[in-house]
Amino acid sequence: MSPTKTCGISLWRIIDLNFASDNAGPAAPEAMDAIARANTGYAGSYGADAWMESATSKFREVFESPDAAVYLVATGTAANSLSLACLSRPWSAIYCHRHSHVEEDECGGPEFFTGGSKLVLLDGDHAKIDPSNLERAIETTALVGVHNVQMGPLSITNATENGAVYSCGEVSELTSIAARHELPSHMDGARFANAVARLRCSPADLSWKAGIDILSFGGTKNGLIGAEAVVIFDKEKAWEFELRRKRAGHLFSKHRYLSAQMDAYLEDDLWLKLAGRANRAADRLAKALQAIPGVQLEHPVEANMVFASWPRRGHRRAANAGAKYYLWPFSQCFEGDGEEPLSARLVCNWSTEDEEIDRFAELLDGS
Amino acid sequence: MSPTKTCGISLWRIIDLNFASDNAGPAAPEAMDAIARANTGYAGSYGADAWMESATSKFREVFESPDAAVYLVATGTAANSLSLACLSRPWSAIYCHRHSHVEEDECGGPEFFTGGSKLVLLDGDHAKIDPSNLERAIETTALVGVHNVQMGPLSITNATENGAVYSCGEVSELTSIAARHELPSHMDGARFANAVARLRCSPADLSWKAGIDILSFGGTKNGLIGAEAVVIFDKEKAWEFELRRKRAGHLFSKHRYLSAQMDAYLEDDLWLKLAGRANRAADRLAKALQAIPGVQLEHPVEANMVFASWPRRGHRRAANAGAKYYLWPFSQCFEGDGEEPLSARLVCNWSTEDEEIDRFAELLDGS
Amino acid sequence: MSPTKTCGISLWRIIDLNFASDNAGPAAPEAMDAIARANTGYAGSYGADAWMESATSKFREVFESPDAAVYLVATGTAANSLSLACLSRPWSAIYCHRHSHVEEDECGGPEFFTGGSKLVLLDGDHAKIDPSNLERAIETTALVGVHNVQMGPLSITNATENGAVYSCGEVSELTSIAARHELPSHMDGARFANAVARLRCSPADLSWKAGIDILSFGGTKNGLIGAEAVVIFDKEKAWEFELRRKRAGHLFSKHRYLSAQMDAYLEDDLWLKLAGRANRAADRLAKALQAIPGVQLEHPVEANMVFASWPRRGHRRAANAGAKYYLWPFSQCFEGDGEEPLSARLVCNWSTEDEEIDRFAELLDGS
Amino acid sequence: MSPTKTCGISLWRIIDLNFASDNAGPAAPEAMDAIARANTGYAGSYGADAWMESATSKFREVFESPDAAVYLVATGTAANSLSLACLSRPWSAIYCHRHSHVEEDECGGPEFFTGGSKLVLLDGDHAKIDPSNLERAIETTALVGVHNVQMGPLSITNATENGAVYSCGEVSELTSIAARHELPSHMDGARFANAVARLRCSPADLSWKAGIDILSFGGTKNGLIGAEAVVIFDKEKAWEFELRRKRAGHLFSKHRYLSAQMDAYLEDDLWLKLAGRANRAADRLAKALQAIPGVQLEHPVEANMVFASWPRRGHRRAANAGAKYYLWPFSQCFEGDGEEPLSARLVCNWSTEDEEIDRFAELLDGS
């Protein structure tokens, strides 16, 4: 989020105590090394490079899906919007949670890429879609014939924007509802690694075996410099994806630098190791906060994010010490110094150190 | 609504007892005569005809707005979508009621014409927007900088989809909130005539003097064969409207047949006379229903529609007698014959006769 | 064309000597009568009316196509754009003549409805596509993989914008080229009636039997007040068409007034009789002009239009007498009074009278 | 271009003798070092990083434009399409050369981003727009009022797709024509560095002082791993650009890795040094080829590309030796071994070595 537009604490003065976002952290050394190694002589453009070939093989193995089509883009909005466009027509409803990234943080990207689909907003705790709400929304869409938008894809965010994780069974339950109406399912997996690392499940179980047709598989928030994969289990959509990607300016000419990052990310489970570190940092942070009087956790801590509230003067102390994080929701205003609680989002990343967490907790504990 | 896609009662067997929609009724004789009279020799195409010149003058007089630009199209969806497109950018939020026509009955028309705007859905009784909800929605949009859609136009439906009417003051209150954020306001006036006829106010007071920048002024539901005017009080939008209309295939070559209808509609307050008849029919119907045990009115009857519930067996008798109307909401299913109430929408039009109303009430009164 | 924006002769002073456009003429009495007769009591909305049922039957009979889907809209731009959108994806090339209506006179309608297709412009005499140009254009599109737009539909205008008519064989030759690349074909038949009346062929032979998948079947230029049919021979596109039509605001609620016109138009070959009259008027006009020294015909006269050039002073005399027509191309400027020739388009319609033609020729003959 | 889709020579067997594209070469070490150095601790997301601040300052200095807005994206298609969208409305004509990248190599990107603009294709030698063609095209657009697309931006590619360079005066001549019609001008500067290095002019003279409103300033083809700047001299378009970039998924969260590349690229004129090397390589190649009997240069060699034709058996020898380049145009087919000439595009980049060039020329000289 743009620090200048919010009431968040955005002092950016020192480099630690930073819980603003997982995209504020650095890239993993393995990713940097891979990029450097790829910078040798000539290579095929637009994805016709050896690193992409290798990465594709790894994806197919990791996902136990020998026919999956895999494409790279550089941003999560591109991955999500292109995926949803391939699963929609311009007159489709897209079923998603009210607090999903596609609804709240992409400046209408899905509407742009799909040619005007309508996001139908569903409720549910911790930014997880309640199945009965999905069922009802789909049935309502189907009632009025040509007069309103038509049933379209389901989009699930896992881990959610509130740091919760859908189990494989929970994903299946939702995609089954969609499938009963012959609707496809997309997963926004910007933090898919965090979800898999938490569940210790197989990537296949949490994606195509749970009914997902296209997965946005995030890398940027979890240690790459800017690379996301789109894993298409429904191969018929592959060529359309390629055309949409090119047309939207998301096909990289010097593609090898995307490929190399992603290839390294899948090597030796690096993606899971990085996500595991971020998750453990969040666990440590949650545990530390829970021990502090006046701090309330607001969502289960299942990925790399902690949502909590505490008295305003604790926020003041944190700000004075240079801590960085966002008040969440943004509509809260950071003024005063009293007991009244304010809610915040604290995001850990693969590089978050224990010392940072402990110092941050100490700051609040003075409350 | 397509009768084949709903649980509504859609037997279409006889021509009376028809409360399905104001668009199921005939055109007024004055409109038919005007079309016939216009069918003489050559006339300028694309709006360069004498009837359009006359109609424009009448609009400017009726609306006390000598500079207003006036354009004709044939459908309400075209009028609304083109108007909203002129007041938006593709990344705009459009603030409207959850139960507005632009949201529920245009198959994503606004999204198509605007290039992907996002309709932000507001609540409020009787399909009227609650001002505090508008205020909160606008403020929320403004919080996240570039990351989500931007503040855009307000769209008010008057009379509402539930047959309620905003007073001039209520419209002003909403448009003032928009104006404080420098946002323009649109009115979907598919039933504007019904609202003006009810309020006995001046058309100017209920439109531009109340802060409306562009008005969709309906004719089709109120006695024309298919003609709607778009009245643009903000003249700077006029040329853009012309281009959008042409590009969308809504500029008629033999335009005189639209012009002549609309010219006749404004002659001697025909539009208000027709709407007055429809409103009075709704009043008579509401009064008759209220006298029947077991019937509950669900919204104030301020235009030409009555929303009411009554026991299932009353619906059964009505259906058997050939009555036509929609269950509302559509999600109710018409089965059984017992006491359990079902809700319905009953729409009157300029041609609805007292006898029809009385016979319909008698049918229910047997309950 | 807007008379105020061109160098054309646009005096509009008297009602005859009008060769400006076939859309400047009146509607046929049969169409007017049908509309009047349809204005009785209640009727189903949105196409669920008896006149549409009847018109659909007639279309299926006339086109010898018992499964054809038929839909009505009010303008040619809507018919063409919706049809092309159903045959394209946003990244499609649409192959059409450089001087086709979809390219030159629809303000980018096809681009809007398709979501950004690219019209690939082909040359050929008399606005007829040269088959070798089509072949080459398709092959060129296919060369660069994902990097440019993809092969898409062919659009043929018959009769052409220059008043020429493709024979059934000529249409087949073009659609066969498209079909060899698995591409569908659309026909802009705004003047399809004129073509059929000229060729004395069966409508089936000139459409689906010649490889056309969707036909825009014009009515407005040929005696209706504003109604065009879209005849879809490829039934799989029907539902998509319905959604696109609704979403674009082209589904009429009081649809019976479109239906009734079209039903009358197909009754007893009225459409062919009207077109025959317009064609014969053009023949008479061409013959009269050819007898005048200094007049050169510029295109074969095969439909209802005559393209010819003659000395400037002849134009001056015509203008002074109140004649109306467009200089064609528009880029010519009407100044001076000498021998230098100027080119013009003269359009006849079903109501053009012999006297008009003869008086016009007399005016020029003074040259 | 996708090597699998063309008749080009695409053997990719060895890493040298590669003249396929400037995007097949490696990144400059300075860019790689900058990325590595930026990978330290936390940094602001979405462009709020210190490297972007530094790069922006350098741009303003290099372009002598203290108010210029500068934004980064990763691909040329994104830079061009977003820029054109900011200068257009959906109904705009965009004037460009028939052989421009926006027309031929972006899969309809401009149409997608603008919401359906129409590219009007102009002719001229060496892919440079002939001013008289531009003048005539603009005037033609203006003739028909609302009936066709409206006058819109000019887009100039410098250096052109044929390796020619517009002088400052030539750019001014074209933008002046646009400006007389109040139309803005865009420059596709994917190879702007090559043009400036050739002309030894100031960047300001070749851009805003020559009438350019928005410049796509390429980096990827000239030594970055994937970074392009959009330099907006008309500040009023800046916020719109930001929204369009975000909405299209082109705003990078870990933006520092774009920023750092671009900052290094502008440091000490690195961009000009790299382009100078590529240009000199092309000069050397052209000179060597000209000395060979049977080789014909087809365009002036003013940037880093050589277009030439030579006998088929020379191509055969080159292919056998593992050389990589594209036949140009693609429609030529590479078969046989005789004297008949084939045309080719040979692209040099900053890393092309003299030895490569000399060996390639030797291969052909045997012809």
Tab-separated table of C-alpha atoms in Angstrom, chain A residues 1 3 5 12 15-16 18 21-28 32 35-36 39-46 48 74-75 77-78 101 105-109 111-113 220-225 239 243 246-254 256-257 349-352 356, chain D residues 1 3 5 12 15-16 18 21-28 32 35-36 39-46 48 74-75 77-78 101 105-109 111-113 220-225 239 243 246-254 256-257 349-352 356:
chain	number	residue	atom	x	y	z
A	1	MET	CA	0.000	0.000	0.000
A	3	PRO	CA	2.418	4.805	2.577
A	5	LYS	CA	-2.286	7.582	1.355
A	12	TRP	CA	10.695	3.932	7.078
A	15	ILE	CA	15.628	-1.145	8.301
A	16	ASP	CA	14.455	-3.446	11.007
A	18	ASN	CA	9.598	-3.955	9.625
A	21	SER	CA	4.593	-6.431	4.091
A	22	ASP	CA	6.294	-9.540	2.873
A	23	ASN	CA	7.122	-7.577	-0.262
A	24	ALA	CA	9.272	-5.128	1.695
A	25	GLY	CA	11.820	-7.801	2.471
A	26	PRO	CA	14.809	-8.846	0.394
A	27	ALA	CA	15.155	-11.657	-2.118
A	28	ALA	CA	16.637	-14.960	-1.094
A	32	MET	CA	19.915	-13.849	-6.684
A	35	ILE	CA	19.785	-14.813	-11.819
A	36	ALA	CA	23.490	-14.121	-11.880
A	39	ASN	CA	23.413	-14.078	-17.242
A	40	THR	CA	25.715	-15.839	-19.637
A	41	GLY	CA	25.787	-15.443	-23.376
A	42	TYR	CA	22.712	-15.844	-25.508
A	43	ALA	CA	19.468	-17.480	-24.560
A	44	GLY	CA	16.156	-17.992	-26.274
A	45	SER	CA	13.647	-15.208	-25.690
A	46	TYR	CA	10.062	-15.289	-24.507
A	48	ALA	CA	12.325	-20.605	-24.883
A	74	ALA	CA	6.117	-10.860	-12.558
A	75	THR	CA	3.205	-9.757	-10.381
A	77	THR	CA	-2.190	-9.063	-10.071
A	78	ALA	CA	-1.096	-10.286	-13.478
A	101	HIS	CA	-6.853	-9.393	-3.039
A	105	ASP	CA	-6.036	-4.569	-3.996
A	106	GLU	CA	-5.877	-4.832	-7.755
A	107	CYS	CA	-7.487	-1.561	-8.878
A	108	GLY	CA	-10.067	-3.463	-10.868
A	109	GLY	CA	-7.525	-5.698	-12.562
A	111	GLU	CA	-12.564	-6.389	-14.454
A	112	PHE	CA	-9.985	-5.041	-16.901
A	113	PHE	CA	-8.576	-8.377	-17.988
A	220	THR	CA	7.548	-12.553	-4.999
A	221	LYS	CA	6.291	-12.361	-1.428
A	222	ASN	CA	8.384	-15.377	-0.511
A	223	GLY	CA	11.906	-14.501	-1.608
A	224	LEU	CA	11.995	-13.885	-5.353
A	225	ILE	CA	12.655	-10.482	-6.861
A	239	TRP	CA	-2.884	-21.213	-25.474
A	243	LEU	CA	-2.241	-14.894	-25.890
A	246	LYS	CA	1.396	-11.413	-24.489
A	247	ARG	CA	-1.403	-8.984	-25.232
A	248	ALA	CA	-1.246	-7.605	-21.719
A	249	GLY	CA	2.483	-6.967	-21.920
A	250	HIS	CA	3.309	-9.724	-19.451
A	251	LEU	CA	5.412	-11.909	-21.724
A	252	PHE	CA	9.039	-11.142	-20.935
A	253	SER	CA	11.510	-11.034	-23.801
A	254	LYS	CA	14.519	-11.725	-21.583
A	256	ARG	CA	15.449	-16.326	-18.600
A	257	TYR	CA	15.692	-14.022	-15.585
A	349	ASN	CA	8.891	-12.865	5.738
A	350	TRP	CA	11.618	-15.427	5.193
A	351	SER	CA	14.258	-12.991	6.452
A	352	THR	CA	12.533	-11.870	9.642
A	356	GLU	CA	13.353	-8.261	15.506
D	1	MET	CA	9.394	-14.123	-32.207
D	3	PRO	CA	11.170	-19.745	-33.248
D	5	LYS	CA	6.250	-20.664	-35.595
D	12	TRP	CA	20.051	-22.375	-31.298
D	15	ILE	CA	25.912	-19.494	-28.299
D	16	ASP	CA	27.639	-17.241	-30.746
D	18	ASN	CA	23.596	-14.974	-32.745
D	21	SER	CA	17.398	-10.285	-31.444
D	22	ASP	CA	18.852	-7.811	-29.006
D	23	ASN	CA	16.742	-9.526	-26.370
D	24	ALA	CA	18.639	-12.794	-26.787
D	25	GLY	CA	21.821	-11.248	-25.389
D	26	PRO	CA	22.850	-11.032	-21.745
D	27	ALA	CA	22.418	-8.203	-19.265
D	28	ALA	CA	25.206	-5.738	-18.657
D	32	MET	CA	23.484	-7.185	-12.470
D	35	ILE	CA	20.398	-5.569	-8.555
D	36	ALA	CA	22.676	-7.457	-6.216
D	39	ASN	CA	19.144	-6.772	-2.230
D	40	THR	CA	19.774	-5.603	1.259
D	41	GLY	CA	17.279	-5.492	4.081
D	42	TYR	CA	13.922	-3.802	3.764
D	43	ALA	CA	12.846	-1.314	1.165
D	44	GLY	CA	9.640	0.489	0.389
D	45	SER	CA	7.357	-1.338	-2.012
D	46	TYR	CA	5.694	-0.203	-5.219
D	48	ALA	CA	8.783	4.028	-2.793
D	74	ALA	CA	9.211	-4.567	-17.308
D	75	THR	CA	8.244	-4.890	-20.974
D	77	THR	CA	4.507	-3.748	-24.779
D	78	ALA	CA	3.467	-2.540	-21.351
D	101	HIS	CA	5.978	-2.775	-33.041
D	105	ASP	CA	4.296	-7.419	-32.405
D	106	GLU	CA	2.053	-6.757	-29.443
D	107	CYS	CA	-0.861	-9.114	-30.063
D	108	GLY	CA	-3.286	-6.227	-29.981
D	109	GLY	CA	-1.880	-4.769	-26.776
D	111	GLU	CA	-6.321	-2.192	-28.518
D	112	PHE	CA	-6.589	-3.999	-25.191
D	113	PHE	CA	-5.206	-1.228	-23.022
D	220	THR	CA	15.658	-4.433	-21.866
D	221	LYS	CA	17.030	-4.637	-25.403
D	222	ASN	CA	20.056	-2.643	-24.343
D	223	GLY	CA	21.491	-4.510	-21.374
D	224	LEU	CA	18.918	-4.639	-18.563
D	225	ILE	CA	17.254	-7.846	-17.453
D	239	TRP	CA	-1.818	9.802	-12.057
D	243	LEU	CA	-3.788	3.731	-12.146
D	246	LYS	CA	-1.548	-0.922	-11.305
D	247	ARG	CA	-4.788	-2.145	-12.880
D	248	ALA	CA	-2.861	-3.930	-15.603
D	249	GLY	CA	-0.648	-5.751	-13.114
D	250	HIS	CA	2.450	-3.788	-14.093
D	251	LEU	CA	3.158	-2.167	-10.735
D	252	PHE	CA	5.883	-4.211	-9.102
D	253	SER	CA	5.702	-4.769	-5.370
D	254	LYS	CA	9.427	-5.433	-5.005
D	256	ARG	CA	13.555	-1.830	-6.051
D	257	TYR	CA	14.895	-4.446	-8.450
D	349	ASN	CA	23.599	-5.956	-29.087
D	350	TRP	CA	25.968	-4.425	-26.563
D	351	SER	CA	27.776	-7.742	-26.152
D	352	THR	CA	28.259	-8.604	-29.811
D	356	GLU	CA	31.398	-12.958	-34.205
